[in-house]
Amino acid sequence: MGDQRKRVAILGFGDIGRKTAEIISKNPDKYKFYGIATRSLTEPLVDICKELQPAFVSVGSPSATGQLKVRLNRNKNKKNQAHIFFDEEGLTRISTLPDVDIVVNALSTSVGICATIEAVKHGKFVPIANKESISIAGSVIMPLTKKHGMGRVFPIDSEISAVERCISAGRDLDKDSKIQMVFLPSSGGIFYDKEKYPIERLHNVTPEETLEHKNWPDMGPDVKRYSALLANKILEALEVHYFFDIPFDNIQVVIEKTSQFHGGVLFSNGVLVSQLGPQDMKIPILHSLLSYDNSHRKSYHDKDEIIISEARHLNFNTDSNILSSLNSLLGLKGLVFDIPDKARFPIIEFGMDALKEEGTMHAAITTAIESSVQAFAEQKIRFTDVNTVVLKTIQVHRQIIQKHPDLDQILSACDSAKETSSSIITDIENELKIK
């Protein structure tokens, strides 16, 4: 019958990429690590290439290519020799390899958009942790997946994966029940502690302080900074919207400090379906890989569980009712819910409102978040200035928004938002220098 294993390519080798490779390593009868594209030459990359011997490796520079060939002793060992190359189109080349079945997009920022689209066009199954591909280009990618012969995308993000599982479980109970509300959880991050971080102190927090995320210590620095602002919830709301066709008015961000509640879905039949579990990204990664042929199991961890709650008697029409209902249903699990403080996390309010404008606004918001968080990391602006940059970029883009854009118009909107946000960042930077 030949080799029945699924051939997997990985784009990016941060936390998600490494964990995906670990899963492949532990399941050699199911998966073959076939290719990887990554920006940097790192020790974990060298180690995994030695262990799993991918057929294709793309790295970020010609010098890195030469170094990797030396490190892997390719001149001495001709057997199973990898094709190691530097290519500006490396992401696309790896994501469209003819023999690859699954392309895991584990990139950060917007660099993964075109590779995602090309993988789908080549019929690949694409588990995706790259929020920006969907938040920027979801209006192009998702319709593409519905065309004959095209590939599929599947969420890896813990919250979006949880929502997918909750929707599946709810539909198993009642296939005709409508989705009434989706709950996106956040731990609130380090700055949710109002005693340690009173709101006036947030102006002066450092980039290093934003990296202290106790619940998810393995997250990359960009994701941790997004989380400190709750800006990641804006991108996740876009993922929910595009993956599951949920209106933004039906998406509610809630605070759950332990990060054991990964997501929940309230159905019109009065059932609340929730996914609870440990802070382990291998759970949603494995779920996505197994979903290639719908071979996923109900549980991947002894503490990973889907909770079905009867909520017909409860009210979810106000913030206070949402809190009391969630605490009533899930309080026995040791969970306590809250609604984000809009003064502390203003992006939740103005960001979610702006998402409803649709079109290129989604690309503009995502780009503004990416640019301003990077500027904060480089200490060009203060932590709270990120909200200012994003809000002002929204206001400028509102004058040029395109409601039904194609990919070129979306990428043009990204360029425009980048230019706008950069100008705003420069103005703030100059003001801070004067002060």
XYZ file of C-alpha atoms in Angstrom:
435
model
C 0.000 0.000 0.000
C 3.025 2.323 0.282
C 3.595 5.065 2.816
C 0.182 6.117 4.194
C 1.533 8.861 6.436
C 0.394 12.446 5.921
C 3.216 14.675 4.749
C 3.392 17.885 6.756
C 5.126 21.178 5.967
C 5.566 23.849 8.640
C 5.764 27.601 8.009
C 7.594 29.269 10.897
C 9.436 27.653 13.782
C 8.406 29.535 16.884
C 6.386 27.965 19.693
C 3.627 26.554 17.445
C 6.079 25.291 14.832
C 8.211 23.521 17.432
C 5.208 21.946 19.138
C 3.903 20.734 15.769
C 7.279 19.104 15.070
C 7.167 17.442 18.510
C 3.750 15.960 17.707
C 5.071 14.663 14.371
C 8.084 13.178 16.150
C 5.838 11.311 18.597
C 3.509 10.046 15.863
C 5.891 8.692 13.197
C 3.266 6.206 12.012
C 0.835 9.021 11.136
C 2.958 11.955 9.953
C 6.078 12.636 7.907
C 7.880 15.965 8.451
C 8.374 16.894 4.797
C 9.341 20.580 4.692
C 9.879 23.748 6.689
C 10.279 27.445 5.914
C 11.680 29.695 8.617
C 13.375 33.057 8.901
C 16.173 32.180 11.320
C 18.751 29.448 11.755
C 18.347 28.236 15.351
C 19.514 25.276 17.412
C 15.976 23.806 17.635
C 15.756 23.954 13.816
C 19.078 22.139 13.418
C 18.044 19.527 15.987
C 14.657 18.795 14.416
C 16.175 18.581 10.919
C 18.712 16.055 12.198
C 16.004 14.027 13.904
C 13.178 14.098 11.342
C 15.123 14.717 8.113
C 12.707 16.898 6.140
C 13.067 16.743 2.360
C 12.941 20.539 1.921
C 14.175 23.389 4.131
C 13.946 27.102 3.337
C 15.844 29.551 5.547
C 16.013 33.323 5.620
C 19.377 34.121 4.039
C 22.105 32.640 1.804
C 24.548 32.547 4.730
C 22.039 30.634 6.865
C 21.623 28.144 4.025
C 25.361 27.438 3.943
C 25.598 27.185 7.721
C 22.684 24.735 7.890
C 24.245 22.511 5.220
C 27.450 22.380 7.247
C 25.624 21.739 10.510
C 23.706 18.853 9.004
C 26.870 17.391 7.457
C 25.095 17.113 4.134
C 28.326 16.643 2.178
C 29.171 13.562 4.236
C 25.766 11.949 4.214
C 24.176 11.720 0.781
C 21.345 9.481 1.975
C 18.025 11.264 2.596
C 19.723 14.564 1.773
C 17.448 17.564 2.207
C 17.064 20.260 -0.404
C 18.185 23.293 1.632
C 17.716 26.645 -0.049
C 17.329 30.381 0.380
C 14.505 31.848 -1.596
C 12.524 35.040 -1.198
C 9.542 32.924 -2.172
C 10.485 30.184 0.287
C 7.194 30.318 2.158
C 5.226 29.811 -1.030
C 7.565 27.110 -2.338
C 7.247 25.061 0.850
C 3.474 25.577 1.087
C 2.895 24.357 -2.487
C 5.157 21.284 -2.581
C 3.256 18.688 -4.660
C 3.670 15.828 -2.180
C 2.581 17.805 0.895
C -0.863 17.090 2.379
C -0.873 19.446 5.374
C 0.667 22.935 5.606
C 0.808 24.265 9.174
C 0.943 28.069 9.127
C 2.750 28.848 12.393
C 3.950 32.295 11.340
C 3.400 35.562 13.172
C 2.354 38.888 11.596
C 1.017 39.376 8.083
C 3.854 37.650 6.194
C 1.865 34.423 5.899
C -1.074 35.728 3.850
C 0.137 34.888 0.338
C 1.544 31.509 1.401
C -1.837 30.617 2.927
C -3.673 31.561 -0.244
C -1.260 29.601 -2.456
C -1.516 26.530 -0.201
C -5.322 26.633 -0.464
C -5.129 27.069 -4.244
C -2.947 23.948 -4.386
C -5.498 21.898 -2.458
C -3.649 21.740 0.856
C -5.192 21.344 4.288
C -3.951 24.380 6.257
C -4.072 24.350 10.075
C -3.453 28.003 10.844
C -2.140 29.766 13.938
C -1.337 32.908 11.945
C -4.170 35.217 13.043
C -3.234 37.929 10.565
C -3.815 35.765 7.473
C -7.464 35.476 8.454
C -7.970 38.882 10.096
C -6.582 40.678 7.022
C -7.566 38.417 4.140
C -10.344 36.232 5.537
C -12.802 37.727 3.038
C -10.639 36.295 0.235
C -9.389 33.071 1.839
C -12.657 31.658 3.180
C -14.673 31.941 -0.081
C -11.695 30.377 -1.876
C -11.891 27.273 0.337
C -15.493 26.681 -0.790
C -14.552 26.352 -4.463
C -14.137 22.937 -6.072
C -10.648 21.488 -5.802
C -9.395 24.062 -3.331
C -7.888 23.298 0.067
C -9.240 24.021 3.532
C -8.111 26.114 6.471
C -8.597 25.043 10.084
C -7.956 27.041 13.286
C -5.101 26.302 15.682
C -5.556 29.279 18.024
C -6.704 27.818 21.340
C -9.803 30.034 21.504
C -10.852 29.538 17.884
C -10.168 25.807 18.102
C -12.357 25.712 21.217
C -15.166 27.522 19.397
C -14.939 25.026 16.527
C -15.194 22.125 18.947
C -18.106 23.746 20.800
C -19.985 24.373 17.552
C -19.431 20.745 16.469
C -20.633 19.437 19.831
C -23.673 21.710 19.794
C -24.618 20.689 16.282
C -24.275 17.021 17.252
C -26.966 17.670 19.880
C -29.234 19.731 17.633
C -28.205 20.358 14.040
C -30.912 22.991 13.552
C -30.005 25.151 16.557
C -28.594 28.588 15.702
C -25.536 30.187 17.277
C -26.710 32.937 19.589
C -23.414 34.064 21.115
C -19.715 33.143 21.045
C -17.605 33.777 24.160
C -13.953 34.646 23.584
C -11.935 34.398 26.812
C -8.921 36.381 27.940
C -6.893 36.039 31.121
C -6.655 39.830 31.200
C -2.886 39.586 31.133
C -0.476 40.954 33.704
C -2.072 44.424 33.707
C -5.450 43.141 34.833
C -4.072 43.382 38.391
C -5.465 46.805 39.294
C -3.590 47.047 42.592
C -0.174 46.333 41.105
C -0.921 48.269 37.933
C -3.287 51.198 38.584
C -4.485 52.668 35.322
C -2.235 55.748 35.583
C 0.838 53.478 35.722
C 0.068 51.854 32.382
C 1.612 54.822 30.558
C 5.037 53.834 31.796
C 5.101 50.029 31.655
C 8.061 48.637 29.738
C 8.125 46.204 26.799
C 9.827 43.683 29.108
C 6.920 43.827 31.580
C 4.459 42.839 28.852
C 6.308 39.534 28.407
C 5.338 38.266 31.869
C 2.442 35.961 30.979
C 2.187 33.277 33.671
C -0.598 31.271 32.008
C 1.058 30.958 28.586
C 4.823 31.372 29.195
C 5.795 29.783 25.860
C 3.965 32.344 23.729
C 6.096 34.484 21.446
C 6.841 38.104 22.402
C 4.484 39.614 19.801
C 1.538 37.545 21.034
C 2.301 38.394 24.666
C 2.286 42.117 23.881
C -0.960 41.810 21.944
C -2.412 39.953 24.933
C -1.302 42.625 27.405
C -3.406 45.129 25.452
C -6.221 42.644 24.681
C -5.548 43.578 21.047
C -5.371 39.852 20.264
C -9.104 39.641 20.970
C -9.781 41.968 18.037
C -7.917 39.588 15.712
C -9.638 36.564 17.277
C -13.049 38.178 16.789
C -12.160 38.462 13.108
C -11.177 34.785 13.066
C -14.512 33.787 14.612
C -16.326 36.000 12.113
C -14.610 34.518 9.061
C -14.299 30.874 10.150
C -17.868 30.505 11.386
C -19.771 33.400 9.753
C -20.660 34.951 13.125
C -21.770 38.633 13.259
C -19.614 40.810 15.520
C -22.647 41.672 17.675
C -22.765 37.971 18.612
C -19.169 37.827 19.855
C -18.497 38.630 23.518
C -15.038 38.968 25.075
C -14.893 37.808 28.701
C -12.161 37.689 31.321
C -11.326 34.308 32.882
C -8.052 34.667 34.741
C -6.950 31.003 34.912
C -7.053 30.402 31.116
C -8.823 27.080 31.710
C -11.917 28.252 29.810
C -10.876 28.322 26.157
C -14.176 29.293 24.583
C -17.920 28.816 24.660
C -20.927 28.919 22.340
C -24.521 29.666 23.357
C -27.149 28.129 21.062
C -30.715 29.228 20.394
C -32.039 26.040 22.030
C -30.685 27.273 25.377
C -27.577 25.081 25.503
C -24.173 26.514 26.386
C -21.250 24.420 25.144
C -17.848 25.214 26.693
C -14.356 23.815 26.242
C -12.196 23.624 29.361
C -8.660 22.355 29.640
C -5.031 23.032 30.516
C -2.842 25.685 28.888
C -1.323 23.305 26.353
C -1.142 24.339 22.703
C -0.478 20.755 21.668
C -4.192 20.076 22.229
C -5.472 22.418 19.472
C -2.499 21.574 17.218
C -3.239 17.847 17.423
C -6.960 18.514 16.981
C -6.214 20.415 13.770
C -3.935 17.675 12.389
C -6.473 14.961 13.133
C -9.192 17.062 11.490
C -7.514 16.511 8.113
C -9.628 13.380 7.716
C -12.039 13.947 10.629
C -10.249 11.340 12.756
C -10.232 13.581 15.839
C -11.191 12.137 19.173
C -13.295 13.785 21.857
C -10.358 14.341 24.204
C -6.582 14.675 23.937
C -5.757 15.253 27.597
C -7.227 13.895 30.825
C -8.276 17.435 31.841
C -9.526 18.495 28.414
C -13.311 18.422 28.310
C -16.410 19.710 26.545
C -19.059 20.907 29.011
C -22.752 20.933 28.026
C -24.825 23.278 30.201
C -28.568 23.891 30.187
C -28.879 27.699 30.016
C -32.476 28.108 28.876
C -33.451 29.675 32.202
C -30.667 32.274 32.152
C -30.337 35.714 30.553
C -27.390 36.869 28.427
C -28.677 40.241 27.175
C -26.488 42.550 29.324
C -22.912 42.460 30.631
C -24.068 41.822 34.201
C -26.426 39.052 33.082
C -23.637 37.436 31.044
C -21.372 37.401 34.094
C -23.964 36.019 36.486
C -25.014 33.349 33.963
C -21.474 32.175 33.180
C -20.512 32.184 36.851
C -23.671 30.237 37.689
C -23.049 27.598 35.022
C -19.269 27.194 35.333
C -18.519 28.412 38.862
C -18.415 24.841 40.132
C -15.364 24.339 37.898
C -13.558 27.033 39.876
C -13.932 29.648 37.154
C -14.765 33.304 37.763
C -15.744 35.549 34.859
C -15.537 39.282 34.325
C -16.109 41.771 31.514
C -13.053 43.696 30.222
C -12.549 47.103 31.830
C -13.047 49.463 28.884
C -10.992 52.219 30.507
C -8.069 49.838 30.964
C -8.540 48.071 27.619
C -10.177 50.685 25.335
C -9.341 48.787 22.139
C -12.032 46.245 22.984
C -14.763 48.873 22.618
C -13.571 51.016 19.704
C -11.958 48.052 17.944
C -15.030 45.832 18.025
C -17.183 48.746 16.836
C -14.846 49.377 13.901
C -14.892 45.709 12.851
C -18.572 46.083 11.993
C -17.616 48.457 9.174
C -16.284 45.408 7.285
C -14.265 45.630 4.061
C -10.703 46.935 4.201
C -11.228 48.182 7.764
C -10.214 44.708 8.957
C -6.858 44.991 7.186
C -6.357 48.530 8.493
C -7.000 47.583 12.133
C -4.750 44.527 11.962
C -1.930 46.509 10.353
C -2.252 49.353 12.866
C -2.063 46.904 15.777
C 0.997 45.212 14.277
C 2.786 48.519 13.593
C 2.027 50.139 16.939
C 2.934 47.085 19.023
C 6.240 46.900 17.139
C 6.839 50.612 17.843
C 6.148 50.030 21.532
C 8.547 47.058 21.559
C 11.193 49.375 20.092
C 10.368 51.968 22.797
C 9.301 54.580 20.264
C 5.907 55.020 21.939
C 4.342 54.195 25.301
C 2.151 51.209 26.026
C -1.057 53.277 26.102
C -0.101 55.037 22.865
C -0.834 51.805 21.001
C -4.553 52.468 21.522
C -4.116 56.011 20.199
C -2.320 54.842 17.059
C -4.929 52.189 16.286
C -7.888 54.534 16.915
C -6.454 57.335 14.755
C -5.629 54.884 11.963
C -9.242 53.676 12.059
C -10.484 57.263 11.805
C -8.264 57.987 8.794
C -9.108 54.724 7.029
C -12.812 55.348 7.490
C -12.529 57.993 4.756
C -11.142 55.547 2.165
C -12.681 52.225 3.205
C -13.605 49.758 0.436
C -16.510 47.492 1.315
C -15.959 44.553 -1.060
C -12.218 44.444 -1.740
C -10.190 41.945 -3.727
C -6.756 40.795 -2.526
C -4.872 43.635 -4.228
C -7.147 46.205 -2.596
C -6.710 44.512 0.780
C -2.916 44.559 0.485
C -3.098 48.189 -0.656
C -5.170 48.976 2.448
C -2.432 47.358 4.554
C 0.156 49.615 2.908
C -2.010 52.673 3.465
C -2.654 51.789 7.130
C 1.071 51.138 7.599
C 1.868 54.591 6.235
C -0.815 56.228 8.378
C 0.170 54.460 11.582
C 3.870 55.171 10.958
C 3.105 58.879 10.617
C 1.094 58.859 13.846
C 3.872 56.963 15.630
C 6.436 59.538 14.448
C 4.255 62.390 15.741
C 3.915 60.721 19.149
C 7.626 59.947 19.248
C 8.472 63.608 18.562
C 6.041 64.790 21.247
C 7.627 62.463 23.803
C 11.080 63.791 22.934
C 9.912 67.362 23.538
C 8.494 66.395 26.930
